[in-house]
Amino acid sequence: MSRRLAQLGFLLLFIIILCWLCYKASGSAQLTAFIGLLIGVVGVVLQFHEARIGFIRLLKALGEDLATLVAKTRFWVMLTCVLLLVFLGWNIIPRVWPYVPSATSCSLPRNNLASSAYLGVTKTPTGELIGISDGSVVLDTSQPDLARKQEAAQQYSAGNLSEAQSLWQNAAEQVTNDAEAHIYAENVSVEQSGLPSITLVVATRFTPHYLGGARDILQGAYVAQRVFNDSHTLRLRLLLANAGSGGVVQVTCQIIQAAVVSSASAPIVGIVGWELSQDVSESVTLVDQAHLPMLSPTASGNDLRNLPYFARIAPPDALQGEDAALYARQTLEARRVALFEDPRDKYSQSLAASFRLAFEDASHHITVTEEYHVGQPDNLPQLLQDALRTQPDLIYFAGYSADVSVLLAALPSCQPVAALATTMCPLVLGGDALYIYGNYAQEARPSFHSGRLYFTAFAFPDEWQGQPLPQMETFLETYAASFGPTPAGHSPYSYTRPDADSMLAYDAVSVLAEACYRLFQQRQPLTGAHLQQALLQMKGEQAWQGITGVIAFGSDGNVLNKPVLLLHLDQAGHTQVEQVWGCLLKERC
């Protein structure tokens, strides 16, 4: 009897280990359960003498036949075994025991620049301030209200909260669309409220090339913070992180260390960021090790999936590349495309590859691929001339608005502009990064009235026309009240009209805050593991109705069936919605 129990115990342990390996490799609970059940049935059958003897005889007969077959086909059997081992080694083992680079450990010296030992900034040799600010340091230093914000930061560091809040509010009155000042002032209200609170870190880059996007992200984050705090007993506090030109790994480590030592009264529970796919790739291993959820508003690289503690609001580039190619072929009737990309930049390479794959066939061709360097657009006019020699009827620019500015300014004029792509008047089509108007160079502004610029986007303030959505109305009202009015001679964007990045950041902060609130109501601990699980449960009936569409996450962290829009900058300089793909309204999905 004891021998039989030992055998059953060994069988049970074997099933558990095998099922664990299967689940780690496949991620499928259904497949794991099936394999476990199958092995269990076979094991129990083998415990009975008669069944075991019959099974052994069957195996013996099969073995004799198999030995004869192997002797005749030994070479092919060996080749099959080798290929099977290669498949297992390539696909299964890395998922069970993933490789973790040794250079990703986070051991940082304490700097004592703020109330927490890991808050504060360091100055790089180029003069950039990289790190985390709770208001003690100003990160956006190119605004006219800098002096007022620096004075507020000094008062905050000295513990004079009310005086600091008043100075930040004065700074926001001086530059109404400066979200950094608004966030710090709201944080003081959270601290003074005495109510339970949580902390999120908004991580981006305050560098000239990405400054417009960083400010958009902060605007959306502040509106989400304000709306959440006005309607919940749990309060939301935001810290701001700047990676500068190349400090993503260092700042991510700093965020992780700050989260470890953050106070129980306002714990750091997650990261809203990073903005760029490349930055996510550099930092995602660190947050996985730390079990700190990271939700990106905008990162769309195709390879950002199946990462345990990462999810995103924006769909992958494969989706917008496919939709852009479909629009180019069917609506613009383009057949010859000149493709611009930077193969060293993850976003540019991912978007270009997605468009190429969906566009090319026997009658649709990429006439030339021009490689440029993101952030160094000086040679774009020459590359444009080279591309035009191939007589394209469309230029697909897989890059950023600061770079396409130079190309648009150098584009030969043509009148009138047709609704279709022609070799005499090639149109320009791009991805979501072109919808950051704050990053366009001043010399590119006249091209806004050319009527030749099209781009995909993940959000647009007018996408809900004809479909009233209370959440969107609240967002637009709060946004305009916070950052308006629009100064004379300025575009309404960033004052009374948000762009896509602001809307995506609003949804990212709202989703993380809502997931925390659900845990708070259920009296569950606000840990990274619990928060990540709460995020992945946002699907079906639990999906979140965002202002950029329905937000539901798949098991790989990708958002499901998220809308992609095709926008056109017409000859009046107005942005128009040409097409919408995906699911906007939860009740209609």
PDB file of N, CA, C and O in Angstrom, residues 153-203:
ATOM      1  N   ALA A 153       9.575  75.641  -6.283  1.00  0.00           N
ATOM      2  CA  ALA A 153      10.324  74.435  -5.928  1.00  0.00           C
ATOM      3  C   ALA A 153      11.144  74.652  -4.659  1.00  0.00           C
ATOM      4  O   ALA A 153      11.246  73.752  -3.808  1.00  0.00           O
ATOM      5  N   GLN A 154      11.714  75.842  -4.507  1.00  0.00           N
ATOM      6  CA  GLN A 154      12.484  76.139  -3.301  1.00  0.00           C
ATOM      7  C   GLN A 154      11.595  76.145  -2.067  1.00  0.00           C
ATOM      8  O   GLN A 154      11.961  75.615  -1.013  1.00  0.00           O
ATOM      9  N   GLN A 155      10.419  76.746  -2.188  1.00  0.00           N
ATOM     10  CA  GLN A 155       9.482  76.759  -1.062  1.00  0.00           C
ATOM     11  C   GLN A 155       9.005  75.351  -0.717  1.00  0.00           C
ATOM     12  O   GLN A 155       8.866  74.996   0.457  1.00  0.00           O
ATOM     13  N   TYR A 156       8.787  74.535  -1.736  1.00  0.00           N
ATOM     14  CA  TYR A 156       8.334  73.161  -1.493  1.00  0.00           C
ATOM     15  C   TYR A 156       9.413  72.362  -0.777  1.00  0.00           C
ATOM     16  O   TYR A 156       9.137  71.618   0.168  1.00  0.00           O
ATOM     17  N   SER A 157      10.664  72.517  -1.222  1.00  0.00           N
ATOM     18  CA  SER A 157      11.774  71.807  -0.581  1.00  0.00           C
ATOM     19  C   SER A 157      11.938  72.232   0.873  1.00  0.00           C
ATOM     20  O   SER A 157      12.354  71.438   1.722  1.00  0.00           O
ATOM     21  N   ALA A 158      11.587  73.484   1.162  1.00  0.00           N
ATOM     22  CA  ALA A 158      11.685  73.991   2.533  1.00  0.00           C
ATOM     23  C   ALA A 158      10.496  73.591   3.397  1.00  0.00           C
ATOM     24  O   ALA A 158      10.465  73.897   4.588  1.00  0.00           O
ATOM     25  N   GLY A 159       9.510  72.919   2.805  1.00  0.00           N
ATOM     26  CA  GLY A 159       8.342  72.476   3.561  1.00  0.00           C
ATOM     27  C   GLY A 159       7.220  73.490   3.630  1.00  0.00           C
ATOM     28  O   GLY A 159       6.224  73.270   4.339  1.00  0.00           O
ATOM     29  N   ASN A 160       7.328  74.591   2.887  1.00  0.00           N
ATOM     30  CA  ASN A 160       6.274  75.614   2.871  1.00  0.00           C
ATOM     31  C   ASN A 160       5.266  75.279   1.761  1.00  0.00           C
ATOM     32  O   ASN A 160       5.287  75.868   0.680  1.00  0.00           O
ATOM     33  N   LEU A 161       4.389  74.322   2.045  1.00  0.00           N
ATOM     34  CA  LEU A 161       3.517  73.778   1.001  1.00  0.00           C
ATOM     35  C   LEU A 161       2.539  74.807   0.464  1.00  0.00           C
ATOM     36  O   LEU A 161       2.341  74.913  -0.751  1.00  0.00           O
ATOM     37  N   SER A 162       1.905  75.550   1.324  1.00  0.00           N
ATOM     38  CA  SER A 162       0.901  76.515   0.866  1.00  0.00           C
ATOM     39  C   SER A 162       1.524  77.601   0.005  1.00  0.00           C
ATOM     40  O   SER A 162       0.960  78.002  -1.021  1.00  0.00           O
ATOM     41  N   GLU A 163       2.708  78.073   0.398  1.00  0.00           N
ATOM     42  CA  GLU A 163       3.387  79.092  -0.391  1.00  0.00           C
ATOM     43  C   GLU A 163       3.804  78.527  -1.749  1.00  0.00           C
ATOM     44  O   GLU A 163       3.682  79.190  -2.779  1.00  0.00           O
ATOM     45  N   ALA A 164       4.296  77.276  -1.748  1.00  0.00           N
ATOM     46  CA  ALA A 164       4.685  76.640  -3.009  1.00  0.00           C
ATOM     47  C   ALA A 164       3.480  76.475  -3.927  1.00  0.00           C
ATOM     48  O   ALA A 164       3.568  76.753  -5.136  1.00  0.00           O
ATOM     49  N   GLN A 165       2.370  76.057  -3.359  1.00  0.00           N
ATOM     50  CA  GLN A 165       1.170  75.874  -4.173  1.00  0.00           C
ATOM     51  C   GLN A 165       0.717  77.186  -4.795  1.00  0.00           C
ATOM     52  O   GLN A 165       0.340  77.241  -5.973  1.00  0.00           O
ATOM     53  N   SER A 166       0.765  78.248  -4.023  1.00  0.00           N
ATOM     54  CA  SER A 166       0.375  79.552  -4.540  1.00  0.00           C
ATOM     55  C   SER A 166       1.291  79.995  -5.690  1.00  0.00           C
ATOM     56  O   SER A 166       0.821  80.517  -6.703  1.00  0.00           O
ATOM     57  N   LEU A 167       2.577  79.741  -5.557  1.00  0.00           N
ATOM     58  CA  LEU A 167       3.525  80.122  -6.614  1.00  0.00           C
ATOM     59  C   LEU A 167       3.317  79.290  -7.875  1.00  0.00           C
ATOM     60  O   LEU A 167       3.414  79.796  -8.986  1.00  0.00           O
ATOM     61  N   TRP A 168       3.024  78.006  -7.708  1.00  0.00           N
ATOM     62  CA  TRP A 168       2.753  77.170  -8.884  1.00  0.00           C
ATOM     63  C   TRP A 168       1.475  77.622  -9.589  1.00  0.00           C
ATOM     64  O   TRP A 168       1.408  77.629 -10.813  1.00  0.00           O
ATOM     65  N   GLN A 169       0.493  77.989  -8.815  1.00  0.00           N
ATOM     66  CA  GLN A 169      -0.743  78.491  -9.424  1.00  0.00           C
ATOM     67  C   GLN A 169      -0.491  79.800 -10.167  1.00  0.00           C
ATOM     68  O   GLN A 169      -1.056  80.026 -11.240  1.00  0.00           O
ATOM     69  N   ASN A 170       0.364  80.662  -9.608  1.00  0.00           N
ATOM     70  CA  ASN A 170       0.727  81.901 -10.310  1.00  0.00           C
ATOM     71  C   ASN A 170       1.465  81.601 -11.610  1.00  0.00           C
ATOM     72  O   ASN A 170       1.255  82.270 -12.633  1.00  0.00           O
ATOM     73  N   ALA A 171       2.342  80.585 -11.566  1.00  0.00           N
ATOM     74  CA  ALA A 171       3.065  80.195 -12.779  1.00  0.00           C
ATOM     75  C   ALA A 171       2.093  79.696 -13.846  1.00  0.00           C
ATOM     76  O   ALA A 171       2.226  80.003 -15.031  1.00  0.00           O
ATOM     77  N   ALA A 172       1.080  78.929 -13.422  1.00  0.00           N
ATOM     78  CA  ALA A 172       0.083  78.409 -14.356  1.00  0.00           C
ATOM     79  C   ALA A 172      -0.788  79.519 -14.922  1.00  0.00           C
ATOM     80  O   ALA A 172      -1.319  79.388 -16.032  1.00  0.00           O
ATOM     81  N   GLU A 173      -0.951  80.613 -14.187  1.00  0.00           N
ATOM     82  CA  GLU A 173      -1.691  81.760 -14.717  1.00  0.00           C
ATOM     83  C   GLU A 173      -0.845  82.511 -15.738  1.00  0.00           C
ATOM     84  O   GLU A 173      -1.368  83.071 -16.700  1.00  0.00           O
ATOM     85  N   GLN A 174       0.480  82.480 -15.537  1.00  0.00           N
ATOM     86  CA  GLN A 174       1.389  83.158 -16.464  1.00  0.00           C
ATOM     87  C   GLN A 174       1.501  82.380 -17.777  1.00  0.00           C
ATOM     88  O   GLN A 174       1.481  82.960 -18.867  1.00  0.00           O
ATOM     89  N   VAL A 175       1.639  81.052 -17.690  1.00  0.00           N
ATOM     90  CA  VAL A 175       1.683  80.174 -18.870  1.00  0.00           C
ATOM     91  C   VAL A 175       0.595  79.135 -18.650  1.00  0.00           C
ATOM     92  O   VAL A 175       0.826  78.106 -18.023  1.00  0.00           O
ATOM     93  N   THR A 176      -0.581  79.388 -19.157  1.00  0.00           N
ATOM     94  CA  THR A 176      -1.747  78.580 -18.796  1.00  0.00           C
ATOM     95  C   THR A 176      -1.620  77.118 -19.197  1.00  0.00           C
ATOM     96  O   THR A 176      -2.221  76.248 -18.559  1.00  0.00           O
ATOM     97  N   ASN A 177      -0.852  76.814 -20.253  1.00  0.00           N
ATOM     98  CA  ASN A 177      -0.773  75.424 -20.713  1.00  0.00           C
ATOM     99  C   ASN A 177       0.442  74.677 -20.172  1.00  0.00           C
ATOM    100  O   ASN A 177       0.826  73.642 -20.706  1.00  0.00           O
ATOM    101  N   ASP A 178       1.052  75.199 -19.110  1.00  0.00           N
ATOM    102  CA  ASP A 178       2.194  74.538 -18.485  1.00  0.00           C
ATOM    103  C   ASP A 178       1.667  73.504 -17.486  1.00  0.00           C
ATOM    104  O   ASP A 178       1.351  73.820 -16.339  1.00  0.00           O
ATOM    105  N   ALA A 179       1.600  72.236 -17.907  1.00  0.00           N
ATOM    106  CA  ALA A 179       1.011  71.195 -17.067  1.00  0.00           C
ATOM    107  C   ALA A 179       1.888  70.855 -15.866  1.00  0.00           C
ATOM    108  O   ALA A 179       1.380  70.386 -14.845  1.00  0.00           O
ATOM    109  N   GLU A 180       3.196  71.074 -15.962  1.00  0.00           N
ATOM    110  CA  GLU A 180       4.075  70.762 -14.836  1.00  0.00           C
ATOM    111  C   GLU A 180       3.664  71.563 -13.602  1.00  0.00           C
ATOM    112  O   GLU A 180       3.568  71.009 -12.492  1.00  0.00           O
ATOM    113  N   ALA A 181       3.408  72.836 -13.772  1.00  0.00           N
ATOM    114  CA  ALA A 181       2.997  73.667 -12.637  1.00  0.00           C
ATOM    115  C   ALA A 181       1.657  73.200 -12.081  1.00  0.00           C
ATOM    116  O   ALA A 181       1.452  73.148 -10.855  1.00  0.00           O
ATOM    117  N   HIS A 182       0.723  72.842 -12.956  1.00  0.00           N
ATOM    118  CA  HIS A 182      -0.588  72.351 -12.513  1.00  0.00           C
ATOM    119  C   HIS A 182      -0.447  71.070 -11.685  1.00  0.00           C
ATOM    120  O   HIS A 182      -1.114  70.906 -10.659  1.00  0.00           O
ATOM    121  N   ILE A 183       0.404  70.145 -12.133  1.00  0.00           N
ATOM    122  CA  ILE A 183       0.565  68.862 -11.442  1.00  0.00           C
ATOM    123  C   ILE A 183       1.131  69.061 -10.045  1.00  0.00           C
ATOM    124  O   ILE A 183       0.629  68.490  -9.066  1.00  0.00           O
ATOM    125  N   TYR A 184       2.164  69.883  -9.921  1.00  0.00           N
ATOM    126  CA  TYR A 184       2.761  70.097  -8.603  1.00  0.00           C
ATOM    127  C   TYR A 184       1.770  70.769  -7.650  1.00  0.00           C
ATOM    128  O   TYR A 184       1.726  70.436  -6.455  1.00  0.00           O
ATOM    129  N   ALA A 185       0.988  71.690  -8.168  1.00  0.00           N
ATOM    130  CA  ALA A 185      -0.009  72.350  -7.314  1.00  0.00           C
ATOM    131  C   ALA A 185      -1.065  71.345  -6.853  1.00  0.00           C
ATOM    132  O   ALA A 185      -1.490  71.363  -5.688  1.00  0.00           O
ATOM    133  N   GLU A 186      -1.492  70.456  -7.738  1.00  0.00           N
ATOM    134  CA  GLU A 186      -2.480  69.438  -7.365  1.00  0.00           C
ATOM    135  C   GLU A 186      -1.894  68.460  -6.354  1.00  0.00           C
ATOM    136  O   GLU A 186      -2.594  67.991  -5.451  1.00  0.00           O
ATOM    137  N   ASN A 187      -0.611  68.146  -6.492  1.00  0.00           N
ATOM    138  CA  ASN A 187       0.026  67.244  -5.528  1.00  0.00           C
ATOM    139  C   ASN A 187      -0.031  67.801  -4.110  1.00  0.00           C
ATOM    140  O   ASN A 187      -0.202  67.048  -3.140  1.00  0.00           O
ATOM    141  N   VAL A 188       0.140  69.113  -3.983  1.00  0.00           N
ATOM    142  CA  VAL A 188       0.058  69.732  -2.649  1.00  0.00           C
ATOM    143  C   VAL A 188      -1.349  69.552  -2.070  1.00  0.00           C
ATOM    144  O   VAL A 188      -1.506  69.244  -0.883  1.00  0.00           O
ATOM    145  N   SER A 189      -2.360  69.712  -2.911  1.00  0.00           N
ATOM    146  CA  SER A 189      -3.734  69.501  -2.440  1.00  0.00           C
ATOM    147  C   SER A 189      -3.921  68.073  -1.948  1.00  0.00           C
ATOM    148  O   SER A 189      -4.612  67.829  -0.952  1.00  0.00           O
ATOM    149  N   VAL A 190      -3.297  67.106  -2.642  1.00  0.00           N
ATOM    150  CA  VAL A 190      -3.387  65.708  -2.224  1.00  0.00           C
ATOM    151  C   VAL A 190      -2.710  65.526  -0.869  1.00  0.00           C
ATOM    152  O   VAL A 190      -3.255  64.871   0.031  1.00  0.00           O
ATOM    153  N   GLU A 191      -1.521  66.098  -0.713  1.00  0.00           N
ATOM    154  CA  GLU A 191      -0.791  65.963   0.550  1.00  0.00           C
ATOM    155  C   GLU A 191      -1.557  66.585   1.708  1.00  0.00           C
ATOM    156  O   GLU A 191      -1.554  66.058   2.828  1.00  0.00           O
ATOM    157  N   GLN A 192      -2.210  67.706   1.446  1.00  0.00           N
ATOM    158  CA  GLN A 192      -2.906  68.418   2.516  1.00  0.00           C
ATOM    159  C   GLN A 192      -4.283  67.836   2.818  1.00  0.00           C
ATOM    160  O   GLN A 192      -4.882  68.168   3.838  1.00  0.00           O
ATOM    161  N   SER A 193      -4.787  66.960   1.943  1.00  0.00           N
ATOM    162  CA  SER A 193      -6.130  66.416   2.135  1.00  0.00           C
ATOM    163  C   SER A 193      -6.216  65.430   3.288  1.00  0.00           C
ATOM    164  O   SER A 193      -7.266  65.283   3.914  1.00  0.00           O
ATOM    165  N   GLY A 194      -5.114  64.728   3.580  1.00  0.00           N
ATOM    166  CA  GLY A 194      -5.141  63.724   4.631  1.00  0.00           C
ATOM    167  C   GLY A 194      -5.818  62.434   4.229  1.00  0.00           C
ATOM    168  O   GLY A 194      -5.939  61.513   5.043  1.00  0.00           O
ATOM    169  N   LEU A 195      -6.271  62.317   2.988  1.00  0.00           N
ATOM    170  CA  LEU A 195      -6.956  61.123   2.511  1.00  0.00           C
ATOM    171  C   LEU A 195      -5.933  60.105   1.998  1.00  0.00           C
ATOM    172  O   LEU A 195      -4.818  60.467   1.619  1.00  0.00           O
ATOM    173  N   PRO A 196      -6.310  58.822   1.986  1.00  0.00           N
ATOM    174  CA  PRO A 196      -5.393  57.815   1.427  1.00  0.00           C
ATOM    175  C   PRO A 196      -5.097  58.134  -0.036  1.00  0.00           C
ATOM    176  O   PRO A 196      -5.964  58.610  -0.772  1.00  0.00           O
ATOM    177  N   SER A 197      -3.866  57.874  -0.458  1.00  0.00           N
ATOM    178  CA  SER A 197      -3.477  58.259  -1.819  1.00  0.00           C
ATOM    179  C   SER A 197      -2.508  57.246  -2.407  1.00  0.00           C
ATOM    180  O   SER A 197      -1.922  56.427  -1.703  1.00  0.00           O
ATOM    181  N   ILE A 198      -2.358  57.317  -3.712  1.00  0.00           N
ATOM    182  CA  ILE A 198      -1.413  56.495  -4.454  1.00  0.00           C
ATOM    183  C   ILE A 198      -0.551  57.422  -5.306  1.00  0.00           C
ATOM    184  O   ILE A 198      -0.930  58.574  -5.564  1.00  0.00           O
ATOM    185  N   THR A 199       0.570  56.911  -5.768  1.00  0.00           N
ATOM    186  CA  THR A 199       1.491  57.716  -6.575  1.00  0.00           C
ATOM    187  C   THR A 199       1.823  56.977  -7.863  1.00  0.00           C
ATOM    188  O   THR A 199       2.143  55.788  -7.838  1.00  0.00           O
ATOM    189  N   LEU A 200       1.740  57.690  -8.985  1.00  0.00           N
ATOM    190  CA  LEU A 200       2.199  57.191 -10.274  1.00  0.00           C
ATOM    191  C   LEU A 200       3.339  58.077 -10.751  1.00  0.00           C
ATOM    192  O   LEU A 200       3.351  59.280 -10.490  1.00  0.00           O
ATOM    193  N   VAL A 201       4.278  57.498 -11.476  1.00  0.00           N
ATOM    194  CA  VAL A 201       5.383  58.254 -12.054  1.00  0.00           C
ATOM    195  C   VAL A 201       5.137  58.395 -13.551  1.00  0.00           C
ATOM    196  O   VAL A 201       4.971  57.398 -14.261  1.00  0.00           O
ATOM    197  N   VAL A 202       5.091  59.633 -14.042  1.00  0.00           N
ATOM    198  CA  VAL A 202       4.927  59.912 -15.466  1.00  0.00           C
ATOM    199  C   VAL A 202       6.312  60.102 -16.048  1.00  0.00           C
ATOM    200  O   VAL A 202       7.010  61.062 -15.725  1.00  0.00           O
ATOM    201  N   ALA A 203       6.731  59.167 -16.909  1.00  0.00           N
ATOM    202  CA  ALA A 203       8.105  59.132 -17.402  1.00  0.00           C
ATOM    203  C   ALA A 203       8.156  59.524 -18.872  1.00  0.00           C
ATOM    204  O   ALA A 203       7.470  58.920 -19.703  1.00  0.00           O
TER     205      ALA A 203
END
